[in-house]
mmCIF file of N, CA and C in Angstrom:
data_model
loop_
_atom_site.group_PDB
_atom_site.id
_atom_site.type_symbol
_atom_site.label_atom_id
_atom_site.label_comp_id
_atom_site.label_asym_id
_atom_site.label_seq_id
_atom_site.Cartn_x
_atom_site.Cartn_y
_atom_site.Cartn_z
ATOM 1 N N MET L 733 -18.577 31.361 -15.945
ATOM 2 C CA MET L 733 -18.388 31.489 -14.509
ATOM 3 C C MET L 733 -16.944 31.907 -14.245
ATOM 4 N N SER L 734 -16.735 32.652 -13.197
ATOM 5 C CA SER L 734 -15.391 33.117 -12.857
ATOM 6 C C SER L 734 -14.564 32.001 -12.238
ATOM 7 N N ALA L 735 -13.254 32.202 -12.260
ATOM 8 C CA ALA L 735 -12.351 31.227 -11.633
ATOM 9 C C ALA L 735 -12.655 31.115 -10.142
ATOM 10 N N GLU L 736 -13.002 32.233 -9.508
ATOM 11 C CA GLU L 736 -13.328 32.202 -8.080
ATOM 12 C C GLU L 736 -14.583 31.376 -7.828
ATOM 13 N N GLY L 737 -15.561 31.502 -8.733
ATOM 14 C CA GLY L 737 -16.782 30.707 -8.599
ATOM 15 C C GLY L 737 -16.515 29.220 -8.770
ATOM 16 N N LEU L 738 -15.677 28.871 -9.760
ATOM 17 C CA LEU L 738 -15.320 27.462 -9.958
ATOM 18 C C LEU L 738 -14.549 26.924 -8.764
ATOM 19 N N GLU L 739 -13.650 27.740 -8.224
ATOM 20 C CA GLU L 739 -12.882 27.292 -7.058
ATOM 21 C C GLU L 739 -13.802 27.074 -5.866
ATOM 22 N N ARG L 740 -14.715 27.985 -5.641
ATOM 23 C CA ARG L 740 -15.660 27.854 -4.514
ATOM 24 C C ARG L 740 -16.522 26.601 -4.686
ATOM 25 N N GLN L 741 -17.040 26.365 -5.889
ATOM 26 C CA GLN L 741 -17.852 25.175 -6.130
ATOM 27 C C GLN L 741 -17.037 23.897 -5.960
ATOM 28 N N THR L 742 -15.782 23.931 -6.390
ATOM 29 C CA THR L 742 -14.900 22.771 -6.232
ATOM 30 C C THR L 742 -14.665 22.479 -4.764
ATOM 31 N N ARG L 743 -14.332 23.506 -3.981
ATOM 32 C CA ARG L 743 -14.126 23.328 -2.535
ATOM 33 C C ARG L 743 -15.396 22.816 -1.864
ATOM 34 N N ASN L 744 -16.536 23.395 -2.236
ATOM 35 C CA ASN L 744 -17.809 22.957 -1.646
ATOM 36 C C ASN L 744 -18.096 21.499 -1.973
ATOM 37 N N TYR L 745 -17.858 21.098 -3.222
ATOM 38 C CA TYR L 745 -18.089 19.704 -3.603
ATOM 39 C C TYR L 745 -17.227 18.775 -2.751
ATOM 40 N N LEU L 746 -15.947 19.089 -2.640
ATOM 41 C CA LEU L 746 -15.036 18.219 -1.887
ATOM 42 C C LEU L 746 -15.427 18.173 -0.409
ATOM 43 N N SER L 747 -15.751 19.312 0.172
ATOM 44 C CA SER L 747 -16.125 19.346 1.591
ATOM 45 C C SER L 747 -17.411 18.571 1.849
ATOM 46 N N ASN L 748 -18.380 18.716 0.939
ATOM 47 C CA ASN L 748 -19.697 18.106 1.164
ATOM 48 C C ASN L 748 -19.808 16.665 0.679
ATOM 49 N N ASN L 749 -19.068 16.291 -0.344
ATOM 50 C CA ASN L 749 -19.224 14.977 -0.952
ATOM 51 C C ASN L 749 -18.076 14.016 -0.686
ATOM 52 N N VAL L 750 -16.963 14.534 -0.214
ATOM 53 C CA VAL L 750 -15.830 13.671 0.102
ATOM 54 C C VAL L 750 -15.311 14.057 1.498
ATOM 55 N N PRO L 751 -16.198 14.030 2.511
ATOM 56 C CA PRO L 751 -15.765 14.447 3.853
ATOM 57 C C PRO L 751 -14.745 13.500 4.463
ATOM 58 N N GLN L 752 -14.644 12.277 3.896
ATOM 59 C CA GLN L 752 -13.697 11.305 4.426
ATOM 60 C C GLN L 752 -12.264 11.841 4.387
ATOM 61 N N ILE L 753 -11.967 12.683 3.421
ATOM 62 C CA ILE L 753 -10.615 13.223 3.323
ATOM 63 C C ILE L 753 -10.232 13.888 4.634
ATOM 64 N N GLN L 754 -11.055 14.816 5.098
ATOM 65 C CA GLN L 754 -10.734 15.538 6.322
ATOM 66 C C GLN L 754 -11.037 14.716 7.572
ATOM 67 N N GLN L 755 -12.070 13.895 7.535
ATOM 68 C CA GLN L 755 -12.416 13.092 8.698
ATOM 69 C C GLN L 755 -11.326 12.085 9.041
ATOM 70 N N HIS L 756 -10.554 11.663 8.053
ATOM 71 C CA HIS L 756 -9.521 10.654 8.282
ATOM 72 C C HIS L 756 -8.122 11.243 8.354
ATOM 73 N N GLY L 757 -8.019 12.540 8.571
ATOM 74 C CA GLY L 757 -6.715 13.158 8.759
ATOM 75 C C GLY L 757 -6.060 13.654 7.485
ATOM 76 N N GLY L 758 -6.795 13.629 6.404
ATOM 77 C CA GLY L 758 -6.255 14.147 5.156
ATOM 78 C C GLY L 758 -6.657 15.597 4.961
ATOM 79 N N ASN L 759 -6.200 16.163 3.874
ATOM 80 C CA ASN L 759 -6.587 17.525 3.546
ATOM 81 C C ASN L 759 -6.571 17.683 2.036
ATOM 82 N N PHE L 760 -7.240 18.708 1.564
ATOM 83 C CA PHE L 760 -7.231 19.000 0.134
ATOM 84 C C PHE L 760 -7.017 20.488 -0.067
ATOM 85 N N GLU L 761 -6.531 20.812 -1.229
ATOM 86 C CA GLU L 761 -6.277 22.200 -1.601
ATOM 87 C C GLU L 761 -6.580 22.338 -3.091
ATOM 88 N N VAL L 762 -7.359 23.336 -3.444
ATOM 89 C CA VAL L 762 -7.582 23.636 -4.850
ATOM 90 C C VAL L 762 -6.382 24.462 -5.290
ATOM 91 N N ARG L 763 -5.517 23.848 -6.073
ATOM 92 C CA ARG L 763 -4.266 24.512 -6.467
ATOM 93 C C ARG L 763 -4.416 25.444 -7.650
ATOM 94 N N ASP L 764 -5.231 25.043 -8.606
ATOM 95 C CA ASP L 764 -5.321 25.848 -9.813
ATOM 96 C C ASP L 764 -6.684 25.658 -10.454
ATOM 97 N N ILE L 765 -7.220 26.752 -10.949
ATOM 98 C CA ILE L 765 -8.446 26.735 -11.742
ATOM 99 C C ILE L 765 -8.151 27.522 -13.012
ATOM 100 N N ASP L 766 -8.400 26.916 -14.152
ATOM 101 C CA ASP L 766 -8.278 27.619 -15.424
ATOM 102 C C ASP L 766 -9.682 27.733 -16.002
ATOM 103 N N GLU L 767 -10.260 28.892 -15.812
ATOM 104 C CA GLU L 767 -11.642 29.130 -16.218
ATOM 105 C C GLU L 767 -11.826 28.946 -17.719
ATOM 106 N N SER L 768 -10.878 29.449 -18.517
ATOM 107 C CA SER L 768 -11.036 29.375 -19.971
ATOM 108 C C SER L 768 -10.948 27.942 -20.490
ATOM 109 N N GLU L 769 -10.144 27.108 -19.838
ATOM 110 C CA GLU L 769 -10.001 25.703 -20.247
ATOM 111 C C GLU L 769 -10.980 24.786 -19.517
ATOM 112 N N GLY L 770 -11.537 25.270 -18.414
ATOM 113 C CA GLY L 770 -12.446 24.438 -17.629
ATOM 114 C C GLY L 770 -11.714 23.336 -16.875
ATOM 115 N N THR L 771 -10.506 23.653 -16.400
ATOM 116 C CA THR L 771 -9.701 22.649 -15.705
ATOM 117 C C THR L 771 -9.428 23.065 -14.261
ATOM 118 N N ALA L 772 -9.184 22.066 -13.441
ATOM 119 C CA ALA L 772 -8.832 22.294 -12.046
ATOM 120 C C ALA L 772 -7.753 21.304 -11.642
ATOM 121 N N THR L 773 -6.901 21.752 -10.743
ATOM 122 C CA THR L 773 -5.921 20.869 -10.113
ATOM 123 C C THR L 773 -6.196 20.895 -8.621
ATOM 124 N N VAL L 774 -6.397 19.710 -8.051
ATOM 125 C CA VAL L 774 -6.664 19.551 -6.628
ATOM 126 C C VAL L 774 -5.550 18.699 -6.048
ATOM 127 N N ALA L 775 -5.002 19.139 -4.916
ATOM 128 C CA ALA L 775 -3.969 18.365 -4.226
ATOM 129 C C ALA L 775 -4.565 17.778 -2.955
ATOM 130 N N ILE L 776 -4.266 16.500 -2.712
ATOM 131 C CA ILE L 776 -4.665 15.887 -1.448
ATOM 132 C C ILE L 776 -3.398 15.481 -0.714
ATOM 133 N N GLY L 777 -3.451 15.583 0.603
ATOM 134 C CA GLY L 777 -2.272 15.275 1.401
ATOM 135 C C GLY L 777 -2.656 14.811 2.784
ATOM 136 N N GLY L 778 -1.767 15.034 3.720
ATOM 137 C CA GLY L 778 -1.977 14.533 5.065
ATOM 138 C C GLY L 778 -2.017 13.026 5.039
ATOM 139 N N ALA L 779 -2.951 12.438 5.744
ATOM 140 C CA ALA L 779 -3.059 10.986 5.812
ATOM 141 C C ALA L 779 -3.386 10.365 4.461
ATOM 142 N N CYS L 780 -3.896 11.157 3.524
ATOM 143 C CA CYS L 780 -4.215 10.630 2.192
ATOM 144 C C CYS L 780 -2.968 10.059 1.512
ATOM 145 N N SER L 781 -1.825 10.665 1.750
ATOM 146 C CA SER L 781 -0.604 10.243 1.059
ATOM 147 C C SER L 781 -0.188 8.829 1.407
ATOM 148 N N GLY L 782 -0.573 8.334 2.558
ATOM 149 C CA GLY L 782 -0.220 6.980 2.931
ATOM 150 C C GLY L 782 -1.405 6.036 2.970
ATOM 151 N N CYS L 783 -2.553 6.506 2.543
ATOM 152 C CA CYS L 783 -3.789 5.737 2.649
ATOM 153 C C CYS L 783 -3.917 4.743 1.498
ATOM 154 N N GLY L 784 -4.393 3.561 1.821
ATOM 155 C CA GLY L 784 -4.543 2.513 0.827
ATOM 156 C C GLY L 784 -5.598 2.782 -0.228
ATOM 157 N N ILE L 785 -6.565 3.634 0.084
ATOM 158 C CA ILE L 785 -7.580 3.909 -0.929
ATOM 159 C C ILE L 785 -7.374 5.278 -1.585
ATOM 160 N N ALA L 786 -6.261 5.931 -1.332
ATOM 161 C CA ALA L 786 -6.005 7.239 -1.942
ATOM 162 C C ALA L 786 -6.079 7.204 -3.469
ATOM 163 N N PRO L 787 -5.502 6.192 -4.131
ATOM 164 C CA PRO L 787 -5.618 6.178 -5.599
ATOM 165 C C PRO L 787 -7.067 6.097 -6.067
ATOM 166 N N MET L 788 -7.899 5.362 -5.345
ATOM 167 C CA MET L 788 -9.310 5.264 -5.711
ATOM 168 C C MET L 788 -10.014 6.593 -5.478
ATOM 169 N N THR L 789 -9.696 7.242 -4.376
ATOM 170 C CA THR L 789 -10.281 8.546 -4.082
ATOM 171 C C THR L 789 -9.884 9.552 -5.153
ATOM 172 N N MET L 790 -8.617 9.537 -5.541
ATOM 173 C CA MET L 790 -8.128 10.463 -6.559
ATOM 174 C C MET L 790 -8.861 10.254 -7.878
ATOM 175 N N LYS L 791 -9.009 9.016 -8.289
ATOM 176 C CA LYS L 791 -9.686 8.718 -9.554
ATOM 177 C C LYS L 791 -11.169 9.076 -9.483
ATOM 178 N N ALA L 792 -11.792 8.832 -8.348
ATOM 179 C CA ALA L 792 -13.207 9.170 -8.198
ATOM 180 C C ALA L 792 -13.413 10.674 -8.279
ATOM 181 N N ILE L 793 -12.542 11.438 -7.657
ATOM 182 C CA ILE L 793 -12.652 12.896 -7.717
ATOM 183 C C ILE L 793 -12.456 13.364 -9.157
ATOM 184 N N GLU L 794 -11.481 12.800 -9.846
ATOM 185 C CA GLU L 794 -11.221 13.192 -11.239
ATOM 186 C C GLU L 794 -12.426 12.915 -12.142
ATOM 187 N N ARG L 795 -13.154 11.843 -11.856
ATOM 188 C CA ARG L 795 -14.334 11.499 -12.662
ATOM 189 C C ARG L 795 -15.557 12.310 -12.255
ATOM 190 N N ARG L 796 -15.781 12.426 -10.962
ATOM 191 C CA ARG L 796 -17.060 12.962 -10.484
ATOM 192 C C ARG L 796 -17.119 14.482 -10.381
ATOM 193 N N LEU L 797 -15.999 15.112 -10.121
ATOM 194 C CA LEU L 797 -16.013 16.563 -9.969
ATOM 195 C C LEU L 797 -16.479 17.272 -11.242
ATOM 196 N N PRO L 798 -15.976 16.905 -12.425
ATOM 197 C CA PRO L 798 -16.487 17.566 -13.637
ATOM 198 C C PRO L 798 -17.976 17.305 -13.884
ATOM 199 N N GLU L 799 -18.465 16.177 -13.432
ATOM 200 C CA GLU L 799 -19.888 15.878 -13.588
ATOM 201 C C GLU L 799 -20.749 16.727 -12.658
ATOM 202 N N SER L 800 -20.148 17.230 -11.579
ATOM 203 C CA SER L 800 -20.908 17.910 -10.538
ATOM 204 C C SER L 800 -20.754 19.422 -10.528
ATOM 205 N N VAL L 801 -19.730 19.931 -11.182
ATOM 206 C CA VAL L 801 -19.484 21.376 -11.176
ATOM 207 C C VAL L 801 -19.566 21.895 -12.608
ATOM 208 N N ASP L 802 -20.574 22.714 -12.861
ATOM 209 C CA ASP L 802 -20.734 23.304 -14.183
ATOM 210 C C ASP L 802 -19.512 24.154 -14.522
ATOM 211 N N GLY L 803 -19.008 23.962 -15.720
ATOM 212 C CA GLY L 803 -17.858 24.737 -16.170
ATOM 213 C C GLY L 803 -16.549 23.996 -16.041
ATOM 214 N N LEU L 804 -16.539 22.875 -15.299
ATOM 215 C CA LEU L 804 -15.316 22.073 -15.202
ATOM 216 C C LEU L 804 -15.394 20.943 -16.211
ATOM 217 N N GLU L 805 -14.360 20.824 -17.001
ATOM 218 C CA GLU L 805 -14.283 19.767 -18.008
ATOM 219 C C GLU L 805 -13.285 18.687 -17.619
ATOM 220 N N ASP L 806 -12.243 19.072 -16.869
ATOM 221 C CA ASP L 806 -11.184 18.125 -16.539
ATOM 222 C C ASP L 806 -10.595 18.478 -15.187
ATOM 223 N N VAL L 807 -10.322 17.458 -14.388
ATOM 224 C CA VAL L 807 -9.741 17.644 -13.062
ATOM 225 C C VAL L 807 -8.544 16.722 -12.927
ATOM 226 N N GLU L 808 -7.466 17.273 -12.428
ATOM 227 C CA GLU L 808 -6.284 16.471 -12.102
ATOM 228 C C GLU L 808 -6.120 16.499 -10.589
ATOM 229 N N VAL L 809 -5.959 15.337 -9.992
ATOM 230 C CA VAL L 809 -5.718 15.245 -8.553
ATOM 231 C C VAL L 809 -4.276 14.803 -8.363
ATOM 232 N N VAL L 810 -3.549 15.564 -7.557
ATOM 233 C CA VAL L 810 -2.138 15.287 -7.293
ATOM 234 C C VAL L 810 -1.925 15.170 -5.790
ATOM 235 N N ARG L 811 -0.778 14.637 -5.429
ATOM 236 C CA ARG L 811 -0.426 14.554 -4.011
ATOM 237 C C ARG L 811 0.233 15.842 -3.553
ATOM 238 N N SER L 812 -0.114 16.292 -2.356
ATOM 239 C CA SER L 812 0.506 17.481 -1.780
ATOM 240 C C SER L 812 1.953 17.195 -1.427
ATOM 241 N N GLY L 813 2.735 18.218 -1.449
ATOM 242 C CA GLY L 813 4.118 18.133 -1.000
ATOM 243 C C GLY L 813 4.320 19.083 0.161
ATOM 244 N N GLY L 814 5.539 19.211 0.600
ATOM 245 C CA GLY L 814 5.877 20.151 1.662
ATOM 246 C C GLY L 814 5.200 19.817 2.969
ATOM 247 N N PRO L 815 4.815 20.847 3.727
ATOM 248 C CA PRO L 815 4.263 20.619 5.072
ATOM 249 C C PRO L 815 2.902 19.940 5.069
ATOM 250 N N ARG L 816 2.222 19.884 3.926
ATOM 251 C CA ARG L 816 0.907 19.232 3.878
ATOM 252 C C ARG L 816 1.001 17.773 3.467
ATOM 253 N N ALA L 817 2.200 17.316 3.169
ATOM 254 C CA ALA L 817 2.401 15.913 2.808
ATOM 255 C C ALA L 817 2.349 15.060 4.073
ATOM 256 N N ALA L 818 2.097 13.806 3.893
ATOM 257 C CA ALA L 818 2.019 12.895 5.032
ATOM 258 C C ALA L 818 3.410 12.553 5.533
ATOM 259 N N VAL L 819 3.471 12.145 6.783
ATOM 260 C CA VAL L 819 4.731 11.668 7.329
ATOM 261 C C VAL L 819 4.946 10.206 6.972
ATOM 262 N N MET L 820 3.889 9.513 6.563
ATOM 263 C CA MET L 820 3.996 8.112 6.161
ATOM 264 C C MET L 820 4.542 8.029 4.739
ATOM 265 N N PRO L 821 5.234 6.968 4.406
ATOM 266 C CA PRO L 821 5.683 6.832 3.019
ATOM 267 C C PRO L 821 4.483 6.647 2.097
ATOM 268 N N SER L 822 4.570 7.224 0.926
ATOM 269 C CA SER L 822 3.456 7.139 -0.009
ATOM 270 C C SER L 822 3.483 5.828 -0.769
ATOM 271 N N LYS L 823 2.333 5.230 -0.912
ATOM 272 C CA LYS L 823 2.187 3.998 -1.693
ATOM 273 C C LYS L 823 1.358 4.252 -2.937
ATOM 274 N N THR L 824 0.928 5.499 -3.140
ATOM 275 C CA THR L 824 -0.019 5.755 -4.206
ATOM 276 C C THR L 824 0.543 5.462 -5.588
ATOM 277 N N ASP L 825 1.831 5.676 -5.812
ATOM 278 C CA ASP L 825 2.387 5.387 -7.139
ATOM 279 C C ASP L 825 2.244 3.906 -7.474
ATOM 280 N N ASP L 826 2.591 3.034 -6.522
ATOM 281 C CA ASP L 826 2.451 1.595 -6.754
ATOM 282 C C ASP L 826 0.994 1.198 -6.934
ATOM 283 N N MET L 827 0.126 1.773 -6.127
ATOM 284 C CA MET L 827 -1.279 1.396 -6.158
ATOM 285 C C MET L 827 -1.967 1.850 -7.434
ATOM 286 N N GLU L 828 -1.535 2.959 -8.003
ATOM 287 C CA GLU L 828 -2.152 3.441 -9.232
ATOM 288 C C GLU L 828 -1.968 2.459 -10.381
ATOM 289 N N GLU L 829 -0.966 1.613 -10.287
ATOM 290 C CA GLU L 829 -0.692 0.629 -11.331
ATOM 291 C C GLU L 829 -1.493 -0.663 -11.160
ATOM 292 N N MET L 830 -2.168 -0.819 -10.022
ATOM 293 C CA MET L 830 -2.880 -2.057 -9.737
ATOM 294 C C MET L 830 -4.249 -2.060 -10.406
ATOM 295 N N ASP L 831 -4.585 -3.163 -11.047
ATOM 296 C CA ASP L 831 -5.864 -3.293 -11.740
ATOM 297 C C ASP L 831 -7.061 -3.148 -10.807
ATOM 298 N N GLU L 832 -6.897 -3.502 -9.540
ATOM 299 C CA GLU L 832 -8.011 -3.463 -8.591
ATOM 300 C C GLU L 832 -8.603 -2.067 -8.458
ATOM 301 N N TYR L 833 -7.806 -1.046 -8.719
ATOM 302 C CA TYR L 833 -8.258 0.320 -8.517
ATOM 303 C C TYR L 833 -8.880 0.929 -9.767
ATOM 304 N N GLU L 834 -8.825 0.234 -10.859
ATOM 305 C CA GLU L 834 -9.259 0.797 -12.134
ATOM 306 C C GLU L 834 -10.747 1.135 -12.158
ATOM 307 N N ASP L 835 -11.590 0.237 -11.691
ATOM 308 C CA ASP L 835 -13.035 0.437 -11.792
ATOM 309 C C ASP L 835 -13.716 0.642 -10.446
ATOM 310 N N TYR L 836 -12.949 0.868 -9.401
ATOM 311 C CA TYR L 836 -13.538 1.053 -8.075
ATOM 312 C C TYR L 836 -14.370 2.329 -8.047
ATOM 313 N N SER L 837 -15.523 2.226 -7.453
ATOM 314 C CA SER L 837 -16.403 3.381 -7.332
ATOM 315 C C SER L 837 -16.766 3.563 -5.864
ATOM 316 N N PRO L 838 -16.049 4.450 -5.166
ATOM 317 C CA PRO L 838 -16.339 4.641 -3.743
ATOM 318 C C PRO L 838 -17.730 5.233 -3.533
ATOM 319 N N PRO L 839 -18.256 5.122 -2.329
ATOM 320 C CA PRO L 839 -19.635 5.515 -2.069
ATOM 321 C C PRO L 839 -19.857 7.013 -1.923
ATOM 322 N N PHE L 840 -18.977 7.856 -2.396
ATOM 323 C CA PHE L 840 -19.205 9.298 -2.326
ATOM 324 C C PHE L 840 -19.357 9.868 -3.696
#
């Protein structure tokens, strides 16, 4: 599959299966697709950067996206910077270290 096809499928998955990102004031961007490696980098920002469940959302996307999009083997989710970053201070670094988020499986 082409990189454009993988990017389109990735965007469609996020829009259709993780609508909470946009519904709650967040946003996502497919930053990079490496067709030959089967990898994708997705950035989330806006309200996601200050959201208490952002680390869980990030981990769920990293696990579920490769299961749902043929040709993707690995996904990295990062926080957006610049104008797409949140105005709230980010807590995601601290939260990623908390055991509570390790096995959380959100309903999307």
